[in-house]
Each structure stands twice: as C-alpha cells, then as structure tokens.
Coordinates of N, CA and C in Angstrom, one line a residue:
M1 N 26.9 -64.3 -50.2 CA 26.7 -63.4 -51.4 C 26.0 -64.3 -52.5
N2 N 24.8 -63.9 -52.9 CA 24.1 -64.6 -54.0 C 24.3 -64.0 -55.3
S3 N 23.7 -64.6 -56.4 CA 23.9 -64.0 -57.7 C 23.3 -62.6 -57.9
E4 N 22.3 -62.3 -57.1 CA 21.8 -60.9 -57.2 C 22.7 -59.9 -56.7
D5 N 23.4 -60.3 -55.6 CA 24.4 -59.4 -55.0 C 25.5 -59.1 -56.0
V6 N 26.0 -60.2 -56.6 CA 27.1 -60.0 -57.6 C 26.7 -59.1 -58.7
G7 N 25.5 -59.3 -59.3 CA 25.0 -58.4 -60.3 C 24.9 -56.9 -59.9
Q8 N 24.5 -56.7 -58.7 CA 24.4 -55.3 -58.2 C 25.8 -54.7 -58.0
E9 N 26.7 -55.6 -57.5 CA 28.0 -55.1 -57.3 C 28.7 -54.7 -58.6
V10 N 28.5 -55.5 -59.6 CA 29.2 -55.2 -60.9 C 28.5 -54.1 -61.6
S11 N 27.2 -54.0 -61.6 CA 26.5 -52.9 -62.3 C 26.4 -51.6 -61.6
G12 N 26.7 -51.6 -60.3 CA 26.6 -50.3 -59.5 C 27.8 -49.4 -59.7
P13 N 27.7 -48.2 -59.2 CA 28.8 -47.3 -59.3 C 30.1 -47.8 -58.7
R14 N 31.2 -47.5 -59.4 CA 32.5 -48.0 -58.9 C 33.2 -46.9 -58.2
G15 N 33.9 -47.2 -57.1 CA 34.7 -46.2 -56.4 C 34.1 -44.9 -56.1
G16 N 32.9 -44.9 -55.6 CA 32.2 -43.7 -55.2 C 31.8 -42.9 -56.4
E17 N 31.5 -43.5 -57.5 CA 31.1 -42.8 -58.7 C 29.8 -42.0 -58.5
D18 N 29.8 -40.8 -59.0 CA 28.7 -39.9 -58.9 C 28.3 -39.5 -60.3
S19 N 27.0 -39.4 -60.6 CA 26.5 -39.2 -62.0 C 26.8 -37.8 -62.5
R20 N 27.1 -36.8 -61.6 CA 27.3 -35.5 -62.1 C 28.7 -35.4 -62.8
L21 N 28.6 -35.0 -64.0 CA 29.8 -34.8 -64.9 C 30.8 -35.9 -64.7
G22 N 30.3 -37.1 -64.6 CA 31.2 -38.3 -64.6 C 32.1 -38.4 -63.4
R23 N 31.8 -37.8 -62.2 CA 32.6 -38.0 -61.0 C 32.8 -39.4 -60.8
G24 N 34.0 -39.8 -60.6 CA 34.3 -41.2 -60.3 C 35.7 -41.6 -61.0
P25 N 35.9 -42.8 -61.2 CA 37.2 -43.3 -61.7 C 37.6 -42.7 -63.0
R26 N 36.6 -42.5 -63.9 CA 36.9 -41.9 -65.2 C 37.3 -40.5 -65.1
A27 N 36.7 -39.7 -64.2 CA 37.0 -38.3 -64.0 C 38.4 -38.2 -63.4
V28 N 38.8 -39.1 -62.5 CA 40.1 -39.1 -61.9 C 41.1 -39.4 -62.9
A29 N 40.9 -40.4 -63.7 CA 41.8 -40.8 -64.8 C 42.0 -39.6 -65.8
G30 N 40.9 -39.0 -66.1 CA 40.9 -37.8 -67.0 C 41.7 -36.7 -66.4
A31 N 41.5 -36.4 -65.2 CA 42.2 -35.3 -64.5 C 43.7 -35.6 -64.5
V32 N 44.1 -36.8 -64.2 CA 45.5 -37.1 -64.1 C 46.1 -37.0 -65.6
Y33 N 45.3 -37.6 -66.5 CA 45.8 -37.5 -67.9 C 45.9 -36.0 -68.4
G34 N 44.9 -35.2 -68.0 CA 45.0 -33.8 -68.3 C 46.2 -33.1 -67.7
L35 N 46.5 -33.4 -66.4 CA 47.6 -32.8 -65.8 C 48.9 -33.2 -66.4
V36 N 49.1 -34.5 -66.7 CA 50.3 -35.0 -67.3 C 50.5 -34.3 -68.7
S37 N 49.4 -34.2 -69.4 CA 49.4 -33.6 -70.7 C 49.8 -32.1 -70.6
I38 N 49.2 -31.4 -69.7 CA 49.4 -29.9 -69.7 C 50.9 -29.7 -69.2
I39 N 51.4 -30.5 -68.3 CA 52.8 -30.3 -67.8 C 53.7 -30.5 -69.0
A40 N 53.5 -31.6 -69.8 CA 54.3 -31.8 -70.9 C 54.2 -30.8 -72.0
I41 N 53.0 -30.3 -72.2 CA 52.7 -29.2 -73.2 C 53.5 -27.9 -72.8
I42 N 53.4 -27.6 -71.5 CA 54.0 -26.4 -71.0 C 55.5 -26.5 -71.1
A43 N 56.0 -27.7 -70.7 CA 57.5 -27.9 -70.8 C 58.0 -27.8 -72.2
G44 N 57.3 -28.4 -73.2 CA 57.7 -28.3 -74.6 C 57.5 -26.9 -75.2
A45 N 56.4 -26.2 -74.8 CA 56.1 -24.9 -75.4 C 57.0 -23.8 -74.8
S46 N 57.5 -24.0 -73.6 CA 58.2 -22.9 -73.0 C 59.7 -22.9 -73.1
H47 N 60.2 -23.8 -73.9 CA 61.7 -23.9 -73.9 C 62.4 -22.9 -74.8
F48 N 61.6 -22.1 -75.5 CA 62.2 -21.0 -76.4 C 62.0 -19.7 -75.7
D49 N 61.9 -19.6 -74.4 CA 61.7 -18.4 -73.6 C 60.5 -17.6 -74.2
D50 N 59.5 -18.3 -74.5 CA 58.3 -17.6 -75.0 C 57.6 -16.9 -73.8
S51 N 56.7 -16.0 -74.1 CA 56.0 -15.3 -73.1 C 54.9 -16.3 -72.5
A52 N 54.4 -15.9 -71.3 CA 53.4 -16.8 -70.7 C 52.1 -16.7 -71.6
G53 N 51.9 -15.6 -72.3 CA 50.7 -15.5 -73.2 C 50.8 -16.5 -74.3
R54 N 52.0 -16.6 -74.9 CA 52.2 -17.6 -76.1 C 52.0 -19.0 -75.6
V55 N 52.6 -19.3 -74.4 CA 52.6 -20.6 -73.9 C 51.1 -20.9 -73.5
F56 N 50.4 -20.0 -72.9 CA 49.0 -20.1 -72.6 C 48.2 -20.5 -73.8
A57 N 48.4 -19.7 -74.9 CA 47.6 -19.9 -76.1 C 47.9 -21.3 -76.7
F58 N 49.1 -21.7 -76.7 CA 49.5 -23.0 -77.2 C 48.9 -24.1 -76.3
A59 N 49.0 -23.9 -75.0 CA 48.5 -24.9 -74.1 C 46.9 -25.1 -74.2
V60 N 46.2 -23.9 -74.3 CA 44.8 -24.0 -74.5 C 44.4 -24.8 -75.7
V61 N 45.0 -24.4 -76.8 CA 44.7 -25.1 -78.1 C 45.0 -26.5 -78.0
S62 N 46.2 -26.9 -77.5 CA 46.6 -28.3 -77.4 C 45.6 -29.0 -76.5
S63 N 45.3 -28.5 -75.4 CA 44.3 -29.1 -74.5 C 43.0 -29.4 -75.1
M64 N 42.5 -28.4 -75.9 CA 41.2 -28.5 -76.6 C 41.3 -29.7 -77.6
V65 N 42.4 -29.8 -78.3 CA 42.6 -30.8 -79.3 C 42.6 -32.2 -78.5
I66 N 43.3 -32.3 -77.5 CA 43.4 -33.5 -76.7 C 42.0 -33.9 -76.2
W67 N 41.3 -33.0 -75.6 CA 39.9 -33.2 -75.1 C 39.0 -33.6 -76.2
T68 N 39.0 -32.9 -77.4 CA 38.2 -33.2 -78.5 C 38.4 -34.6 -79.0
V69 N 39.7 -35.0 -79.1 CA 40.0 -36.4 -79.6 C 39.5 -37.4 -78.6
H70 N 39.6 -37.1 -77.3 CA 39.1 -38.1 -76.3 C 37.5 -38.2 -76.4
I71 N 36.9 -37.1 -76.6 CA 35.4 -37.1 -76.8 C 35.1 -37.9 -78.0
Y72 N 35.8 -37.7 -79.1 CA 35.5 -38.4 -80.4 C 35.7 -39.9 -80.2
A73 N 36.8 -40.3 -79.5 CA 37.1 -41.7 -79.3 C 36.1 -42.3 -78.4
T74 N 35.6 -41.6 -77.4 CA 34.6 -42.1 -76.5 C 33.3 -42.3 -77.3
I75 N 32.9 -41.4 -78.1 CA 31.7 -41.5 -79.0 C 31.8 -42.8 -79.8
L76 N 33.0 -43.0 -80.4 CA 33.1 -44.2 -81.2 C 33.0 -45.5 -80.3
A77 N 33.6 -45.4 -79.2 CA 33.6 -46.6 -78.3 C 32.2 -46.9 -77.8
E78 N 31.4 -45.8 -77.5 CA 30.1 -46.0 -76.9 C 29.0 -46.3 -77.9
S79 N 29.2 -45.8 -79.2 CA 28.2 -46.1 -80.2 C 28.6 -47.0 -81.3
G80 N 29.8 -47.5 -81.3 CA 30.3 -48.3 -82.3 C 29.6 -49.6 -82.5
S81 N 29.2 -50.3 -81.5 CA 28.6 -51.6 -81.6 C 27.1 -51.5 -81.6
E82 N 26.5 -50.4 -81.3 CA 25.1 -50.2 -81.2 C 24.7 -49.1 -82.0
I83 N 23.4 -49.0 -82.4 CA 22.9 -47.9 -83.1 C 22.4 -46.9 -82.0
A84 N 23.3 -46.0 -81.6 CA 23.0 -45.1 -80.6 C 22.9 -43.7 -81.2
P85 N 22.0 -42.9 -80.7 CA 21.9 -41.5 -81.3 C 23.2 -40.7 -81.0
W86 N 23.7 -40.0 -82.0 CA 24.9 -39.2 -81.8 C 24.8 -38.2 -80.7
R87 N 23.6 -37.6 -80.5 CA 23.5 -36.6 -79.5 C 23.7 -37.2 -78.1
S88 N 23.1 -38.4 -77.9 CA 23.2 -39.1 -76.6 C 24.7 -39.5 -76.4
A89 N 25.3 -40.0 -77.4 CA 26.7 -40.4 -77.3 C 27.6 -39.2 -77.1
L90 N 27.3 -38.0 -77.7 CA 28.1 -36.8 -77.4 C 28.0 -36.4 -76.0
V91 N 26.8 -36.3 -75.5 CA 26.5 -35.9 -74.1 C 27.3 -36.8 -73.1
T92 N 27.2 -38.1 -73.4 CA 27.8 -39.1 -72.5 C 29.3 -38.9 -72.6
S93 N 29.9 -38.7 -73.8 CA 31.3 -38.5 -74.0 C 31.8 -37.3 -73.3
V94 N 31.1 -36.2 -73.4 CA 31.6 -34.9 -72.8 C 31.6 -35.2 -71.3
R95 N 30.6 -35.8 -70.7 CA 30.5 -36.1 -69.3 C 31.7 -37.0 -68.9
H96 N 31.9 -38.0 -69.7 CA 33.0 -39.0 -69.3 C 34.4 -38.4 -69.4
E97 N 34.6 -37.4 -70.3 CA 35.9 -36.9 -70.6 C 36.2 -35.5 -69.9
F98 N 35.2 -35.1 -69.1 CA 35.3 -33.8 -68.5 C 36.5 -33.7 -67.5
G99 N 36.9 -34.8 -67.0 CA 38.1 -34.8 -66.1 C 39.3 -34.2 -66.7
I100 N 39.5 -34.3 -68.0 CA 40.7 -33.7 -68.7 C 40.6 -32.2 -68.5
V101 N 39.5 -31.6 -68.7 CA 39.3 -30.2 -68.6 C 39.6 -29.8 -67.1
E102 N 39.1 -30.5 -66.2 CA 39.4 -30.2 -64.8 C 40.9 -30.3 -64.5
G103 N 41.6 -31.3 -65.1 CA 43.0 -31.5 -64.9 C 43.9 -30.3 -65.4
V104 N 43.5 -29.7 -66.5 CA 44.3 -28.6 -67.0 C 43.9 -27.2 -66.5
F105 N 42.8 -27.2 -65.7 CA 42.2 -25.9 -65.3 C 43.2 -25.0 -64.5
V106 N 43.7 -25.6 -63.4 CA 44.6 -24.8 -62.5 C 45.9 -24.3 -63.2
P107 N 46.6 -25.2 -63.9 CA 47.8 -24.7 -64.6 C 47.5 -23.7 -65.6
L108 N 46.4 -23.8 -66.3 CA 46.0 -22.8 -67.3 C 45.6 -21.5 -66.7
V109 N 45.0 -21.5 -65.5 CA 44.6 -20.2 -64.9 C 45.9 -19.5 -64.4
I110 N 46.9 -20.2 -64.0 CA 48.2 -19.6 -63.6 C 48.9 -19.0 -64.8
L111 N 48.9 -19.8 -65.9 CA 49.4 -19.2 -67.1 C 48.7 -18.0 -67.6
L112 N 47.4 -18.0 -67.4 CA 46.6 -16.8 -67.8 C 47.0 -15.6 -67.0
L113 N 47.3 -15.8 -65.7 CA 47.7 -14.7 -64.9 C 49.0 -14.1 -65.4
G114 N 49.9 -14.9 -65.9 CA 51.1 -14.4 -66.6 C 50.8 -13.7 -67.9
A115 N 49.8 -14.3 -68.7 CA 49.5 -13.7 -70.0 C 48.9 -12.3 -69.8
I116 N 48.2 -12.1 -68.7 CA 47.6 -10.7 -68.6 C 48.4 -9.8 -67.7
G117 N 49.6 -10.3 -67.4 CA 50.6 -9.4 -66.7 C 50.5 -9.4 -65.2
W118 N 49.7 -10.2 -64.6 CA 49.7 -10.3 -63.1 C 50.8 -11.0 -62.5
L119 N 51.4 -11.9 -63.3 CA 52.6 -12.6 -62.9 C 53.7 -12.4 -64.0
E120 N 55.0 -12.5 -63.6 CA 56.0 -12.4 -64.6 C 55.9 -13.7 -65.4
D121 N 56.4 -13.6 -66.7 CA 56.2 -14.8 -67.6 C 56.9 -16.0 -67.0
E122 N 58.1 -16.0 -66.7 CA 58.8 -17.2 -66.2 C 58.2 -17.7 -64.9
R123 N 57.8 -16.8 -64.0 CA 57.1 -17.3 -62.8 C 55.8 -18.0 -63.1
A124 N 55.0 -17.4 -64.0 CA 53.7 -18.0 -64.4 C 53.9 -19.4 -65.0
I125 N 54.9 -19.5 -65.8 CA 55.2 -20.8 -66.5 C 55.7 -21.8 -65.4
N126 N 56.6 -21.4 -64.6 CA 57.1 -22.4 -63.5 C 56.0 -22.7 -62.6
W127 N 55.2 -21.8 -62.1 CA 54.2 -22.1 -61.1 C 53.1 -22.9 -61.7
S128 N 52.8 -22.7 -63.0 CA 51.8 -23.6 -63.7 C 52.2 -25.0 -63.7
M129 N 53.5 -25.2 -64.0 CA 54.0 -26.6 -64.0 C 54.0 -27.2 -62.6
W130 N 54.5 -26.4 -61.6 CA 54.5 -26.9 -60.3 C 53.2 -27.2 -59.7
S131 N 52.2 -26.4 -60.1 CA 50.8 -26.6 -59.6 C 50.3 -28.0 -60.1
G132 N 50.7 -28.3 -61.4 CA 50.4 -29.6 -61.9 C 51.0 -30.8 -61.1
V133 N 52.3 -30.6 -60.7 CA 53.0 -31.6 -59.9 C 52.2 -31.8 -58.5
V134 N 51.9 -30.7 -57.9 CA 51.2 -30.7 -56.6 C 49.9 -31.4 -56.8
L135 N 49.2 -31.1 -57.8 CA 47.9 -31.8 -58.0 C 48.0 -33.2 -58.4
L136 N 49.1 -33.6 -59.0 CA 49.4 -35.0 -59.3 C 49.6 -35.8 -58.0
V137 N 50.1 -35.1 -57.0 CA 50.2 -35.8 -55.7 C 48.9 -35.8 -55.0
L138 N 48.2 -34.7 -55.0 CA 46.9 -34.6 -54.2 C 45.8 -35.5 -54.8
I139 N 45.6 -35.5 -56.1 CA 44.5 -36.3 -56.6 C 44.5 -37.7 -56.2
P140 N 45.6 -38.5 -56.4 CA 45.5 -39.9 -56.0 C 45.4 -40.0 -54.5
L141 N 46.0 -39.1 -53.8 CA 46.0 -39.2 -52.3 C 44.5 -39.1 -51.9
F142 N 43.8 -38.1 -52.3 CA 42.4 -37.9 -51.9 C 41.5 -38.9 -52.5
W143 N 41.7 -39.3 -53.7 CA 40.8 -40.2 -54.4 C 40.9 -41.6 -53.7
L144 N 42.2 -42.1 -53.5 CA 42.3 -43.4 -52.9 C 41.8 -43.4 -51.4
R145 N 42.0 -42.3 -50.7 CA 41.5 -42.3 -49.3 C 40.0 -42.3 -49.3
R146 N 39.4 -41.6 -50.3 CA 37.9 -41.5 -50.4 C 37.4 -42.9 -50.7
T147 N 38.1 -43.7 -51.5 CA 37.6 -45.0 -51.9 C 38.0 -46.1 -50.8
G148 N 38.6 -45.7 -49.7 CA 38.8 -46.6 -48.6 C 40.2 -47.2 -48.6
R149 N 41.1 -46.8 -49.4 CA 42.5 -47.3 -49.3 C 43.2 -46.8 -48.1
S150 N 44.2 -47.6 -47.7 CA 45.0 -47.2 -46.5 C 45.8 -45.9 -46.8
W151 N 46.2 -45.3 -45.7 CA 47.1 -44.1 -45.9 C 48.4 -44.5 -46.5
A152 N 49.0 -45.6 -46.2 CA 50.3 -46.0 -46.7 C 50.1 -46.2 -48.2
G153 N 49.1 -47.0 -48.7 CA 49.0 -47.2 -50.1 C 48.7 -45.9 -50.9
S154 N 47.9 -45.1 -50.2 CA 47.5 -43.8 -50.9 C 48.7 -42.9 -51.0
L155 N 49.6 -42.9 -50.0 CA 50.8 -42.1 -50.1 C 51.8 -42.6 -51.1
V156 N 51.9 -43.9 -51.2 CA 52.8 -44.5 -52.2 C 52.3 -44.1 -53.6
A157 N 51.0 -44.3 -53.9 CA 50.4 -43.9 -55.2 C 50.6 -42.4 -55.5
A158 N 50.4 -41.6 -54.4 CA 50.5 -40.1 -54.6 C 52.0 -39.8 -54.9
G159 N 52.9 -40.5 -54.2 CA 54.3 -40.2 -54.5 C 54.7 -40.7 -55.9
A160 N 54.2 -41.8 -56.3 CA 54.5 -42.2 -57.7 C 54.0 -41.3 -58.7
C161 N 52.8 -40.8 -58.5 CA 52.2 -39.8 -59.5 C 53.0 -38.5 -59.4
G162 N 53.4 -38.1 -58.2 CA 54.2 -36.9 -58.1 C 55.6 -37.0 -58.8
L163 N 56.2 -38.2 -58.8 CA 57.4 -38.5 -59.5 C 57.3 -38.3 -61.0
L164 N 56.1 -38.7 -61.5 CA 55.8 -38.6 -62.9 C 55.8 -37.1 -63.2
G165 N 55.2 -36.3 -62.4 CA 55.1 -34.8 -62.6 C 56.5 -34.2 -62.5
L166 N 57.3 -34.7 -61.6 CA 58.7 -34.2 -61.4 C 59.5 -34.5 -62.7
G167 N 59.3 -35.7 -63.2 CA 60.0 -36.1 -64.4 C 59.7 -35.2 -65.6
L168 N 58.4 -34.8 -65.7 CA 58.0 -33.9 -66.8 C 58.5 -32.5 -66.5
T169 N 58.6 -32.1 -65.3 CA 59.1 -30.8 -65.0 C 60.6 -30.8 -65.3
W170 N 61.3 -31.9 -65.0 CA 62.7 -32.0 -65.3 C 63.0 -31.9 -66.8
M171 N 62.0 -32.3 -67.6 CA 62.1 -32.2 -69.1 C 62.2 -30.7 -69.5
K172 N 61.6 -29.8 -68.8 CA 61.7 -28.4 -69.1 C 63.1 -28.0 -68.9
V173 N 63.7 -28.4 -67.8 CA 65.1 -28.1 -67.4 C 66.0 -28.6 -68.5
L174 N 65.8 -29.8 -69.0 CA 66.7 -30.4 -70.0 C 66.5 -29.6 -71.4
L175 N 65.3 -29.2 -71.6 CA 65.1 -28.4 -72.9 C 65.7 -27.1 -72.9
H176 N 65.9 -26.5 -71.7 CA 66.5 -25.2 -71.7 C 68.0 -25.3 -72.0

C-alpha cells in the first residue's frame, strides 16, 4: 500500500456511502437517532391517555424541531471555518441529516393511521413504538452485514440497539 492508496482510502466513501440523500454512515446514524427520538417522544407524549391524533401532532412537531436543529448545527459545522455559500451548506445539511426523517417515518405513519381512525388510539401508539424497536434491530443488522461485518457481530449490535428501544418502550410503561 503506497501513499496514493492511503489517500484514496481516506477520501473515498466510507461503509458503502452513496451520494443520494446521504446514504451511508451518516444516514444510518440519523435513522437510529430519529428512531430513538421518536420512541422517547411517543412514550412521553402518550402517558396522559391522549388520542393518537394528539400524540401524532406532538411527535411530528417535535421531530421537525429535532431535524431543523440538526440541519442548523450541520450548517454551522460545514460553513463555520470556511466562507461557504449558505445555500450550498443548506443543501448539504439537508442531505446529511435526512436519515432522521427516515427514522421517524414508519412510527409516524402508524400514528397517523390512529389519528385518522384506521387503528384504535392505544393500538396505534403501541404499534408505532414497537415498530421503532423492530427497526432499531433491523437497521444495524442490515447495515453491518452490508458493510461486511460478521453475522455474530451484526447480531450483537442489533440486539444492543433493540435493547435501547425496549428500554424506551419500558419508559412508557413506567409513565402510565
């Protein structure tokens, strides 16, 4: 391995990164962060026996705030030391932080089904939280396998992430 190889390895995409909407390690990190956030938001918002519609509205607004703060922080990080155009920094930031939106998508859709009456309120709230737990297991499993990790290591990481989701789900039980 010569110095040119090292430079290519460092500057090239990491972990199967894809330029579309930030596919890669940052998108995975954002999706996990979004899932953990949405499970915690739902657990906190649903302990007063609110309707799925109220929990949905609170979760959407909270998720948008979280995503916006991440975009803002990324803009500052990307443009702080350089004179970079804000438009360019904004586009880059939205692309880098889109994983958060992907992470909250499935639980929010399930809550929406409760909000419009297709699911009972309590069922929509519970299913939305459990969908987050399931996704917290699947994301590291598939991501780590895609990047060449062993099945054993991938399963351990998936189990650890799933335990985090279970802990947050248990928080809802404690709040009731």
